[in-house]
Amino acid sequence: MRFRSILICGLLAGAGAASFGQAGGAGAAPVAEKMVVPPMGTVVTFHRKSSGSLGNFDGQVVWTYAQSTWEGRPAIAFGSPQAGVSLHDPADFAMFGSLNPAGQPAFAYDPPLGVGWPLEVGKTWRTSVTLTRLPSGEKTPLTIDYKVEAWEEVTVPAGTFKAYRMSWRNNLGETEVRWVNPMEGLATIKRQVERPATHPMGAGMLQAELLSRALPGK
């Protein structure tokens, strides 16, 4: 499996009372205290365009939430037949690791890779984890610097939403900008990832936009 973005689509997730597709009200930027795992069976569809070390792809990627386990512990699986599965702690959705599209272990994170809750505009933080590639056991230390840059409107094919614009950079030179709204269950609305030629896997880019989300039974 190719070395995907360190923070894949399922890192931030949540479900809230607001209706999907509403832009949200005006006013001061909110503080996101936590996220709530969306109902199992929720299906989220994106248009993804990527190249280089992030894979040559241009099309739809469909993700589904399901219950699972990781090393004997309960886990939430956020899986796609096109991109594999990320496995998360049900308590805070920190990522334990991932599987490749064939269902084989691909990466593990120690400690689990999570978000610096609560989120609010202007917040910055640094996270240090060890990434282990499986099954080889090769380890890579990762240091990731985050910033919550703004609370703003973002328009994608699924609609116009209020969202935090977050950015981060890791010690391998990979950068990402992502728009999220955990209060409305919007893990990723839009994202842009870039890798420089100096990255261990080489240069690459990825862009993704939300097309739709379907709750179970809807």
JSON list of C-alpha atoms in Angstrom, two decimals:
[
{"chain": "A", "resi": 1, "resn": "MET", "atom": "CA", "xyz": [0.00, 0.00, 0.00]},
{"chain": "A", "resi": 2, "resn": "ARG", "atom": "CA", "xyz": [1.28, 3.45, -0.82]},
{"chain": "A", "resi": 3, "resn": "PHE", "atom": "CA", "xyz": [2.32, 5.79, 1.98]},
{"chain": "A", "resi": 4, "resn": "ARG", "atom": "CA", "xyz": [-0.86, 7.84, 2.31]},
{"chain": "A", "resi": 5, "resn": "SER", "atom": "CA", "xyz": [-1.39, 11.21, 3.98]},
{"chain": "A", "resi": 6, "resn": "ILE", "atom": "CA", "xyz": [-0.48, 11.00, 7.66]},
{"chain": "A", "resi": 7, "resn": "LEU", "atom": "CA", "xyz": [-3.87, 12.39, 8.58]},
{"chain": "A", "resi": 8, "resn": "ILE", "atom": "CA", "xyz": [-6.29, 10.51, 6.41]},
{"chain": "A", "resi": 9, "resn": "CYS", "atom": "CA", "xyz": [-9.89, 11.40, 5.88]},
{"chain": "A", "resi": 10, "resn": "GLY", "atom": "CA", "xyz": [-11.18, 9.84, 9.08]},
{"chain": "A", "resi": 11, "resn": "LEU", "atom": "CA", "xyz": [-9.03, 11.68, 11.60]},
{"chain": "A", "resi": 12, "resn": "LEU", "atom": "CA", "xyz": [-11.70, 14.20, 12.55]},
{"chain": "A", "resi": 13, "resn": "ALA", "atom": "CA", "xyz": [-15.22, 12.85, 12.88]},
{"chain": "A", "resi": 14, "resn": "GLY", "atom": "CA", "xyz": [-18.39, 13.76, 14.65]},
{"chain": "A", "resi": 15, "resn": "ALA", "atom": "CA", "xyz": [-22.14, 13.95, 14.58]},
{"chain": "A", "resi": 16, "resn": "GLY", "atom": "CA", "xyz": [-24.32, 16.79, 15.79]},
{"chain": "A", "resi": 17, "resn": "ALA", "atom": "CA", "xyz": [-27.90, 17.96, 15.85]},
{"chain": "A", "resi": 18, "resn": "ALA", "atom": "CA", "xyz": [-27.59, 20.41, 12.96]},
{"chain": "A", "resi": 19, "resn": "SER", "atom": "CA", "xyz": [-28.99, 19.29, 9.62]},
{"chain": "A", "resi": 20, "resn": "PHE", "atom": "CA", "xyz": [-26.46, 18.15, 7.04]},
{"chain": "A", "resi": 21, "resn": "GLY", "atom": "CA", "xyz": [-26.12, 20.79, 4.34]},
{"chain": "A", "resi": 22, "resn": "GLN", "atom": "CA", "xyz": [-26.86, 23.84, 6.46]},
{"chain": "A", "resi": 23, "resn": "ALA", "atom": "CA", "xyz": [-24.23, 26.54, 6.50]},
{"chain": "A", "resi": 24, "resn": "GLY", "atom": "CA", "xyz": [-24.78, 27.36, 10.18]},
{"chain": "A", "resi": 25, "resn": "GLY", "atom": "CA", "xyz": [-25.61, 30.65, 11.81]},
{"chain": "A", "resi": 26, "resn": "ALA", "atom": "CA", "xyz": [-23.61, 33.86, 11.92]},
{"chain": "A", "resi": 27, "resn": "GLY", "atom": "CA", "xyz": [-21.76, 35.10, 14.97]},
{"chain": "A", "resi": 28, "resn": "ALA", "atom": "CA", "xyz": [-18.56, 34.45, 16.82]},
{"chain": "A", "resi": 29, "resn": "ALA", "atom": "CA", "xyz": [-16.51, 31.39, 16.02]},
{"chain": "A", "resi": 30, "resn": "PRO", "atom": "CA", "xyz": [-17.56, 28.44, 18.21]},
{"chain": "A", "resi": 31, "resn": "VAL", "atom": "CA", "xyz": [-15.38, 26.19, 20.34]},
{"chain": "A", "resi": 32, "resn": "ALA", "atom": "CA", "xyz": [-15.56, 22.48, 19.46]},
{"chain": "A", "resi": 33, "resn": "GLU", "atom": "CA", "xyz": [-15.16, 20.64, 22.76]},
{"chain": "A", "resi": 34, "resn": "LYS", "atom": "CA", "xyz": [-15.29, 17.13, 21.34]},
{"chain": "A", "resi": 35, "resn": "MET", "atom": "CA", "xyz": [-16.55, 14.97, 18.55]},
{"chain": "A", "resi": 36, "resn": "VAL", "atom": "CA", "xyz": [-19.18, 12.27, 18.58]},
{"chain": "A", "resi": 37, "resn": "VAL", "atom": "CA", "xyz": [-18.79, 9.20, 16.42]},
{"chain": "A", "resi": 38, "resn": "PRO", "atom": "CA", "xyz": [-21.45, 9.22, 13.68]},
{"chain": "A", "resi": 39, "resn": "PRO", "atom": "CA", "xyz": [-23.96, 6.37, 13.43]},
{"chain": "A", "resi": 40, "resn": "MET", "atom": "CA", "xyz": [-22.52, 3.12, 12.19]},
{"chain": "A", "resi": 41, "resn": "GLY", "atom": "CA", "xyz": [-23.40, 2.66, 8.54]},
{"chain": "A", "resi": 42, "resn": "THR", "atom": "CA", "xyz": [-23.00, 6.36, 7.70]},
{"chain": "A", "resi": 43, "resn": "VAL", "atom": "CA", "xyz": [-21.60, 6.68, 4.15]},
{"chain": "A", "resi": 44, "resn": "VAL", "atom": "CA", "xyz": [-19.52, 9.69, 3.10]},
{"chain": "A", "resi": 45, "resn": "THR", "atom": "CA", "xyz": [-18.58, 10.28, -0.54]},
{"chain": "A", "resi": 46, "resn": "PHE", "atom": "CA", "xyz": [-15.80, 12.53, -1.85]},
{"chain": "A", "resi": 47, "resn": "HIS", "atom": "CA", "xyz": [-14.32, 13.47, -5.17]},
{"chain": "A", "resi": 48, "resn": "ARG", "atom": "CA", "xyz": [-10.59, 12.88, -4.90]},
{"chain": "A", "resi": 49, "resn": "LYS", "atom": "CA", "xyz": [-7.84, 13.92, -7.27]},
{"chain": "A", "resi": 50, "resn": "SER", "atom": "CA", "xyz": [-4.29, 12.87, -6.46]},
{"chain": "A", "resi": 51, "resn": "SER", "atom": "CA", "xyz": [-0.94, 12.22, -8.09]},
{"chain": "A", "resi": 52, "resn": "GLY", "atom": "CA", "xyz": [2.66, 11.28, -7.42]},
{"chain": "A", "resi": 53, "resn": "SER", "atom": "CA", "xyz": [3.38, 9.56, -4.10]},
{"chain": "A", "resi": 54, "resn": "LEU", "atom": "CA", "xyz": [-0.24, 10.06, -3.04]},
{"chain": "A", "resi": 55, "resn": "GLY", "atom": "CA", "xyz": [-1.41, 7.88, -5.92]},
{"chain": "A", "resi": 56, "resn": "ASN", "atom": "CA", "xyz": [-2.68, 8.68, -9.40]},
{"chain": "A", "resi": 57, "resn": "PHE", "atom": "CA", "xyz": [-6.45, 8.86, -9.00]},
{"chain": "A", "resi": 58, "resn": "ASP", "atom": "CA", "xyz": [-9.32, 11.05, -10.15]},
{"chain": "A", "resi": 59, "resn": "GLY", "atom": "CA", "xyz": [-12.78, 9.92, -9.10]},
{"chain": "A", "resi": 60, "resn": "GLN", "atom": "CA", "xyz": [-15.15, 9.15, -6.24]},
{"chain": "A", "resi": 61, "resn": "VAL", "atom": "CA", "xyz": [-14.02, 7.65, -2.93]},
{"chain": "A", "resi": 62, "resn": "VAL", "atom": "CA", "xyz": [-16.74, 6.22, -0.69]},
{"chain": "A", "resi": 63, "resn": "TRP", "atom": "CA", "xyz": [-16.15, 5.83, 3.08]},
{"chain": "A", "resi": 64, "resn": "THR", "atom": "CA", "xyz": [-18.36, 3.88, 5.52]},
{"chain": "A", "resi": 65, "resn": "TYR", "atom": "CA", "xyz": [-18.34, 3.86, 9.35]},
{"chain": "A", "resi": 66, "resn": "ALA", "atom": "CA", "xyz": [-18.49, 0.44, 11.05]},
{"chain": "A", "resi": 67, "resn": "GLN", "atom": "CA", "xyz": [-17.63, -1.22, 14.34]},
{"chain": "A", "resi": 68, "resn": "SER", "atom": "CA", "xyz": [-14.35, -3.14, 14.45]},
{"chain": "A", "resi": 69, "resn": "THR", "atom": "CA", "xyz": [-11.37, -3.98, 16.69]},
{"chain": "A", "resi": 70, "resn": "TRP", "atom": "CA", "xyz": [-7.68, -3.06, 16.82]},
{"chain": "A", "resi": 71, "resn": "GLU", "atom": "CA", "xyz": [-5.29, -5.38, 18.69]},
{"chain": "A", "resi": 72, "resn": "GLY", "atom": "CA", "xyz": [-8.19, -6.70, 20.76]},
{"chain": "A", "resi": 73, "resn": "ARG", "atom": "CA", "xyz": [-9.62, -3.27, 21.59]},
{"chain": "A", "resi": 74, "resn": "PRO", "atom": "CA", "xyz": [-12.96, -1.90, 20.35]},
{"chain": "A", "resi": 75, "resn": "ALA", "atom": "CA", "xyz": [-12.45, 0.40, 17.38]},
{"chain": "A", "resi": 76, "resn": "ILE", "atom": "CA", "xyz": [-14.39, 2.41, 14.85]},
{"chain": "A", "resi": 77, "resn": "ALA", "atom": "CA", "xyz": [-13.51, 1.57, 11.24]},
{"chain": "A", "resi": 78, "resn": "PHE", "atom": "CA", "xyz": [-13.69, 4.30, 8.62]},
{"chain": "A", "resi": 79, "resn": "GLY", "atom": "CA", "xyz": [-13.26, 2.32, 5.44]},
{"chain": "A", "resi": 80, "resn": "SER", "atom": "CA", "xyz": [-13.16, 2.70, 1.69]},
{"chain": "A", "resi": 81, "resn": "PRO", "atom": "CA", "xyz": [-12.66, 0.03, -0.99]},
{"chain": "A", "resi": 82, "resn": "GLN", "atom": "CA", "xyz": [-10.53, 2.58, -2.87]},
{"chain": "A", "resi": 83, "resn": "ALA", "atom": "CA", "xyz": [-8.32, 3.80, 0.00]},
{"chain": "A", "resi": 84, "resn": "GLY", "atom": "CA", "xyz": [-8.36, 1.21, 2.80]},
{"chain": "A", "resi": 85, "resn": "VAL", "atom": "CA", "xyz": [-9.52, 1.49, 6.41]},
{"chain": "A", "resi": 86, "resn": "SER", "atom": "CA", "xyz": [-8.48, 3.72, 9.30]},
{"chain": "A", "resi": 87, "resn": "LEU", "atom": "CA", "xyz": [-9.21, 2.41, 12.80]},
{"chain": "A", "resi": 88, "resn": "HIS", "atom": "CA", "xyz": [-10.02, 4.78, 15.66]},
{"chain": "A", "resi": 89, "resn": "ASP", "atom": "CA", "xyz": [-10.50, 4.89, 19.42]},
{"chain": "A", "resi": 90, "resn": "PRO", "atom": "CA", "xyz": [-14.28, 5.15, 20.09]},
{"chain": "A", "resi": 91, "resn": "ALA", "atom": "CA", "xyz": [-13.60, 7.55, 23.00]},
{"chain": "A", "resi": 92, "resn": "ASP", "atom": "CA", "xyz": [-11.87, 10.38, 21.12]},
{"chain": "A", "resi": 93, "resn": "PHE", "atom": "CA", "xyz": [-11.47, 9.06, 17.56]},
{"chain": "A", "resi": 94, "resn": "ALA", "atom": "CA", "xyz": [-7.65, 9.07, 17.78]},
{"chain": "A", "resi": 95, "resn": "MET", "atom": "CA", "xyz": [-6.30, 6.82, 15.06]},
{"chain": "A", "resi": 96, "resn": "PHE", "atom": "CA", "xyz": [-4.79, 3.50, 16.10]},
{"chain": "A", "resi": 97, "resn": "GLY", "atom": "CA", "xyz": [-3.66, 2.54, 12.61]},
{"chain": "A", "resi": 98, "resn": "SER", "atom": "CA", "xyz": [-4.84, 1.56, 9.16]},
{"chain": "A", "resi": 99, "resn": "LEU", "atom": "CA", "xyz": [-5.41, -1.33, 6.77]},
{"chain": "A", "resi": 100, "resn": "ASN", "atom": "CA", "xyz": [-4.73, -1.36, 3.06]},
{"chain": "A", "resi": 101, "resn": "PRO", "atom": "CA", "xyz": [-7.58, -1.96, 0.55]},
{"chain": "A", "resi": 102, "resn": "ALA", "atom": "CA", "xyz": [-6.93, -5.72, 0.80]},
{"chain": "A", "resi": 103, "resn": "GLY", "atom": "CA", "xyz": [-7.65, -5.59, 4.55]},
{"chain": "A", "resi": 104, "resn": "GLN", "atom": "CA", "xyz": [-4.03, -6.11, 5.64]},
{"chain": "A", "resi": 105, "resn": "PRO", "atom": "CA", "xyz": [-2.40, -4.01, 8.42]},
{"chain": "A", "resi": 106, "resn": "ALA", "atom": "CA", "xyz": [-0.52, -1.08, 6.88]},
{"chain": "A", "resi": 107, "resn": "PHE", "atom": "CA", "xyz": [0.36, 1.46, 9.59]},
{"chain": "A", "resi": 108, "resn": "ALA", "atom": "CA", "xyz": [0.20, 1.80, 13.38]},
{"chain": "A", "resi": 109, "resn": "TYR", "atom": "CA", "xyz": [0.60, 4.95, 15.51]},
{"chain": "A", "resi": 110, "resn": "ASP", "atom": "CA", "xyz": [2.10, 5.14, 18.99]},
{"chain": "A", "resi": 111, "resn": "PRO", "atom": "CA", "xyz": [0.48, 6.87, 20.75]},
{"chain": "A", "resi": 112, "resn": "PRO", "atom": "CA", "xyz": [-2.75, 6.93, 18.73]},
{"chain": "A", "resi": 113, "resn": "LEU", "atom": "CA", "xyz": [-2.86, 9.96, 16.45]},
{"chain": "A", "resi": 114, "resn": "GLY", "atom": "CA", "xyz": [-5.51, 12.35, 17.70]},
{"chain": "A", "resi": 115, "resn": "VAL", "atom": "CA", "xyz": [-6.75, 15.94, 17.66]},
{"chain": "A", "resi": 116, "resn": "GLY", "atom": "CA", "xyz": [-5.96, 18.64, 20.21]},
{"chain": "A", "resi": 117, "resn": "TRP", "atom": "CA", "xyz": [-9.46, 19.17, 21.57]},
{"chain": "A", "resi": 118, "resn": "PRO", "atom": "CA", "xyz": [-11.02, 21.63, 22.10]},
{"chain": "A", "resi": 119, "resn": "LEU", "atom": "CA", "xyz": [-10.73, 23.33, 18.71]},
{"chain": "A", "resi": 120, "resn": "GLU", "atom": "CA", "xyz": [-10.93, 27.13, 18.51]},
{"chain": "A", "resi": 121, "resn": "VAL", "atom": "CA", "xyz": [-9.64, 29.73, 16.10]},
{"chain": "A", "resi": 122, "resn": "GLY", "atom": "CA", "xyz": [-6.00, 30.64, 16.71]},
{"chain": "A", "resi": 123, "resn": "LYS", "atom": "CA", "xyz": [-5.12, 27.47, 18.62]},
{"chain": "A", "resi": 124, "resn": "THR", "atom": "CA", "xyz": [-1.79, 25.82, 17.79]},
{"chain": "A", "resi": 125, "resn": "TRP", "atom": "CA", "xyz": [-0.27, 22.61, 19.09]},
{"chain": "A", "resi": 126, "resn": "ARG", "atom": "CA", "xyz": [2.36, 20.00, 18.34]},
{"chain": "A", "resi": 127, "resn": "THR", "atom": "CA", "xyz": [1.93, 16.22, 18.32]},
{"chain": "A", "resi": 128, "resn": "SER", "atom": "CA", "xyz": [4.73, 13.65, 18.29]},
{"chain": "A", "resi": 129, "resn": "VAL", "atom": "CA", "xyz": [4.04, 10.01, 17.40]},
{"chain": "A", "resi": 130, "resn": "THR", "atom": "CA", "xyz": [5.88, 7.01, 16.00]},
{"chain": "A", "resi": 131, "resn": "LEU", "atom": "CA", "xyz": [4.57, 5.62, 12.72]},
{"chain": "A", "resi": 132, "resn": "THR", "atom": "CA", "xyz": [5.21, 1.89, 12.23]},
{"chain": "A", "resi": 133, "resn": "ARG", "atom": "CA", "xyz": [4.89, 0.43, 8.74]},
{"chain": "A", "resi": 134, "resn": "LEU", "atom": "CA", "xyz": [3.44, -3.06, 8.73]},
{"chain": "A", "resi": 135, "resn": "PRO", "atom": "CA", "xyz": [4.39, -5.83, 8.34]},
{"chain": "A", "resi": 136, "resn": "SER", "atom": "CA", "xyz": [8.03, -4.68, 8.05]},
{"chain": "A", "resi": 137, "resn": "GLY", "atom": "CA", "xyz": [8.07, -2.96, 11.46]},
{"chain": "A", "resi": 138, "resn": "GLU", "atom": "CA", "xyz": [9.97, 0.03, 10.07]},
{"chain": "A", "resi": 139, "resn": "LYS", "atom": "CA", "xyz": [9.49, 3.02, 12.39]},
{"chain": "A", "resi": 140, "resn": "THR", "atom": "CA", "xyz": [9.37, 6.72, 11.51]},
{"chain": "A", "resi": 141, "resn": "PRO", "atom": "CA", "xyz": [9.18, 9.48, 14.16]},
{"chain": "A", "resi": 142, "resn": "LEU", "atom": "CA", "xyz": [6.60, 12.10, 13.22]},
{"chain": "A", "resi": 143, "resn": "THR", "atom": "CA", "xyz": [6.23, 15.61, 14.61]},
{"chain": "A", "resi": 144, "resn": "ILE", "atom": "CA", "xyz": [3.16, 17.49, 13.41]},
{"chain": "A", "resi": 145, "resn": "ASP", "atom": "CA", "xyz": [2.47, 21.21, 13.97]},
{"chain": "A", "resi": 146, "resn": "TYR", "atom": "CA", "xyz": [-1.18, 22.24, 13.79]},
{"chain": "A", "resi": 147, "resn": "LYS", "atom": "CA", "xyz": [-3.07, 25.52, 13.63]},
{"chain": "A", "resi": 148, "resn": "VAL", "atom": "CA", "xyz": [-6.77, 26.37, 13.57]},
{"chain": "A", "resi": 149, "resn": "GLU", "atom": "CA", "xyz": [-6.63, 29.30, 11.16]},
{"chain": "A", "resi": 150, "resn": "ALA", "atom": "CA", "xyz": [-10.20, 30.49, 10.76]},
{"chain": "A", "resi": 151, "resn": "TRP", "atom": "CA", "xyz": [-13.94, 29.87, 11.06]},
{"chain": "A", "resi": 152, "resn": "GLU", "atom": "CA", "xyz": [-15.39, 30.55, 7.62]},
{"chain": "A", "resi": 153, "resn": "GLU", "atom": "CA", "xyz": [-17.73, 29.41, 4.87]},
{"chain": "A", "resi": 154, "resn": "VAL", "atom": "CA", "xyz": [-16.53, 26.79, 2.41]},
{"chain": "A", "resi": 155, "resn": "THR", "atom": "CA", "xyz": [-18.43, 25.70, -0.70]},
{"chain": "A", "resi": 156, "resn": "VAL", "atom": "CA", "xyz": [-18.14, 22.18, -2.16]},
{"chain": "A", "resi": 157, "resn": "PRO", "atom": "CA", "xyz": [-20.46, 20.07, -4.36]},
{"chain": "A", "resi": 158, "resn": "ALA", "atom": "CA", "xyz": [-22.41, 18.98, -1.24]},
{"chain": "A", "resi": 159, "resn": "GLY", "atom": "CA", "xyz": [-23.24, 22.60, -0.36]},
{"chain": "A", "resi": 160, "resn": "THR", "atom": "CA", "xyz": [-21.95, 25.59, 1.59]},
{"chain": "A", "resi": 161, "resn": "PHE", "atom": "CA", "xyz": [-20.89, 25.04, 5.21]},
{"chain": "A", "resi": 162, "resn": "LYS", "atom": "CA", "xyz": [-19.42, 26.87, 8.16]},
{"chain": "A", "resi": 163, "resn": "ALA", "atom": "CA", "xyz": [-16.09, 25.24, 9.02]},
{"chain": "A", "resi": 164, "resn": "TYR", "atom": "CA", "xyz": [-12.79, 25.53, 10.79]},
{"chain": "A", "resi": 165, "resn": "ARG", "atom": "CA", "xyz": [-9.93, 25.93, 8.35]},
{"chain": "A", "resi": 166, "resn": "MET", "atom": "CA", "xyz": [-7.06, 23.93, 9.85]},
{"chain": "A", "resi": 167, "resn": "SER", "atom": "CA", "xyz": [-3.52, 23.53, 8.60]},
{"chain": "A", "resi": 168, "resn": "TRP", "atom": "CA", "xyz": [-0.64, 21.30, 9.60]},
{"chain": "A", "resi": 169, "resn": "ARG", "atom": "CA", "xyz": [2.88, 20.36, 8.61]},
{"chain": "A", "resi": 170, "resn": "ASN", "atom": "CA", "xyz": [4.96, 17.38, 9.62]},
{"chain": "A", "resi": 171, "resn": "ASN", "atom": "CA", "xyz": [8.70, 16.87, 9.89]},
{"chain": "A", "resi": 172, "resn": "LEU", "atom": "CA", "xyz": [8.74, 15.09, 6.50]},
{"chain": "A", "resi": 173, "resn": "GLY", "atom": "CA", "xyz": [7.61, 18.29, 4.79]},
{"chain": "A", "resi": 174, "resn": "GLU", "atom": "CA", "xyz": [4.05, 17.17, 4.10]},
{"chain": "A", "resi": 175, "resn": "THR", "atom": "CA", "xyz": [1.44, 19.91, 4.52]},
{"chain": "A", "resi": 176, "resn": "GLU", "atom": "CA", "xyz": [-2.34, 19.85, 4.65]},
{"chain": "A", "resi": 177, "resn": "VAL", "atom": "CA", "xyz": [-5.19, 22.34, 4.78]},
{"chain": "A", "resi": 178, "resn": "ARG", "atom": "CA", "xyz": [-8.56, 20.92, 5.83]},
{"chain": "A", "resi": 179, "resn": "TRP", "atom": "CA", "xyz": [-12.03, 22.36, 6.44]},
{"chain": "A", "resi": 180, "resn": "VAL", "atom": "CA", "xyz": [-13.99, 20.62, 9.20]},
{"chain": "A", "resi": 181, "resn": "ASN", "atom": "CA", "xyz": [-17.09, 21.12, 11.34]},
{"chain": "A", "resi": 182, "resn": "PRO", "atom": "CA", "xyz": [-17.22, 18.52, 14.13]},
{"chain": "A", "resi": 183, "resn": "MET", "atom": "CA", "xyz": [-20.38, 20.04, 15.60]},
{"chain": "A", "resi": 184, "resn": "GLU", "atom": "CA", "xyz": [-22.30, 19.09, 12.43]},
{"chain": "A", "resi": 185, "resn": "GLY", "atom": "CA", "xyz": [-20.60, 15.75, 11.97]},
{"chain": "A", "resi": 186, "resn": "LEU", "atom": "CA", "xyz": [-18.45, 16.99, 9.09]},
{"chain": "A", "resi": 187, "resn": "ALA", "atom": "CA", "xyz": [-15.13, 15.23, 9.47]},
{"chain": "A", "resi": 188, "resn": "THR", "atom": "CA", "xyz": [-13.80, 16.57, 6.21]},
{"chain": "A", "resi": 189, "resn": "ILE", "atom": "CA", "xyz": [-15.50, 19.05, 3.93]},
{"chain": "A", "resi": 190, "resn": "LYS", "atom": "CA", "xyz": [-12.49, 19.86, 1.78]},
{"chain": "A", "resi": 191, "resn": "ARG", "atom": "CA", "xyz": [-8.77, 19.07, 1.99]},
{"chain": "A", "resi": 192, "resn": "GLN", "atom": "CA", "xyz": [-5.55, 19.84, 0.15]},
{"chain": "A", "resi": 193, "resn": "VAL", "atom": "CA", "xyz": [-2.35, 17.84, 0.73]},
{"chain": "A", "resi": 194, "resn": "GLU", "atom": "CA", "xyz": [1.10, 18.48, -0.72]},
{"chain": "A", "resi": 195, "resn": "ARG", "atom": "CA", "xyz": [4.38, 16.59, -0.46]},
{"chain": "A", "resi": 196, "resn": "PRO", "atom": "CA", "xyz": [7.70, 18.06, -1.58]},
{"chain": "A", "resi": 197, "resn": "ALA", "atom": "CA", "xyz": [10.26, 16.21, -3.67]},
{"chain": "A", "resi": 198, "resn": "THR", "atom": "CA", "xyz": [12.31, 15.80, -0.47]},
{"chain": "A", "resi": 199, "resn": "HIS", "atom": "CA", "xyz": [9.59, 13.64, 1.12]},
{"chain": "A", "resi": 200, "resn": "PRO", "atom": "CA", "xyz": [10.78, 10.01, 1.62]},
{"chain": "A", "resi": 201, "resn": "MET", "atom": "CA", "xyz": [8.09, 8.86, -0.83]},
{"chain": "A", "resi": 202, "resn": "GLY", "atom": "CA", "xyz": [8.64, 11.72, -3.29]},
{"chain": "A", "resi": 203, "resn": "ALA", "atom": "CA", "xyz": [6.44, 14.60, -4.40]},
{"chain": "A", "resi": 204, "resn": "GLY", "atom": "CA", "xyz": [2.67, 14.25, -4.42]},
{"chain": "A", "resi": 205, "resn": "MET", "atom": "CA", "xyz": [-0.61, 16.13, -4.20]},
{"chain": "A", "resi": 206, "resn": "LEU", "atom": "CA", "xyz": [-4.16, 15.36, -3.15]},
{"chain": "A", "resi": 207, "resn": "GLN", "atom": "CA", "xyz": [-7.37, 17.37, -3.31]},
{"chain": "A", "resi": 208, "resn": "ALA", "atom": "CA", "xyz": [-10.75, 16.18, -2.04]},
{"chain": "A", "resi": 209, "resn": "GLU", "atom": "CA", "xyz": [-14.23, 17.72, -1.79]},
{"chain": "A", "resi": 210, "resn": "LEU", "atom": "CA", "xyz": [-17.36, 16.42, -0.11]},
{"chain": "A", "resi": 211, "resn": "LEU", "atom": "CA", "xyz": [-20.02, 15.17, -2.52]},
{"chain": "A", "resi": 212, "resn": "SER", "atom": "CA", "xyz": [-22.56, 13.68, -0.10]},
{"chain": "A", "resi": 213, "resn": "ARG", "atom": "CA", "xyz": [-23.21, 12.00, 3.23]},
{"chain": "A", "resi": 214, "resn": "ALA", "atom": "CA", "xyz": [-25.92, 9.39, 3.78]},
{"chain": "A", "resi": 215, "resn": "LEU", "atom": "CA", "xyz": [-27.01, 8.44, 7.31]},
{"chain": "A", "resi": 216, "resn": "PRO", "atom": "CA", "xyz": [-28.16, 4.84, 7.82]},
{"chain": "A", "resi": 217, "resn": "GLY", "atom": "CA", "xyz": [-31.81, 4.35, 7.01]},
{"chain": "A", "resi": 218, "resn": "LYS", "atom": "CA", "xyz": [-32.01, 7.59, 5.01]}
]
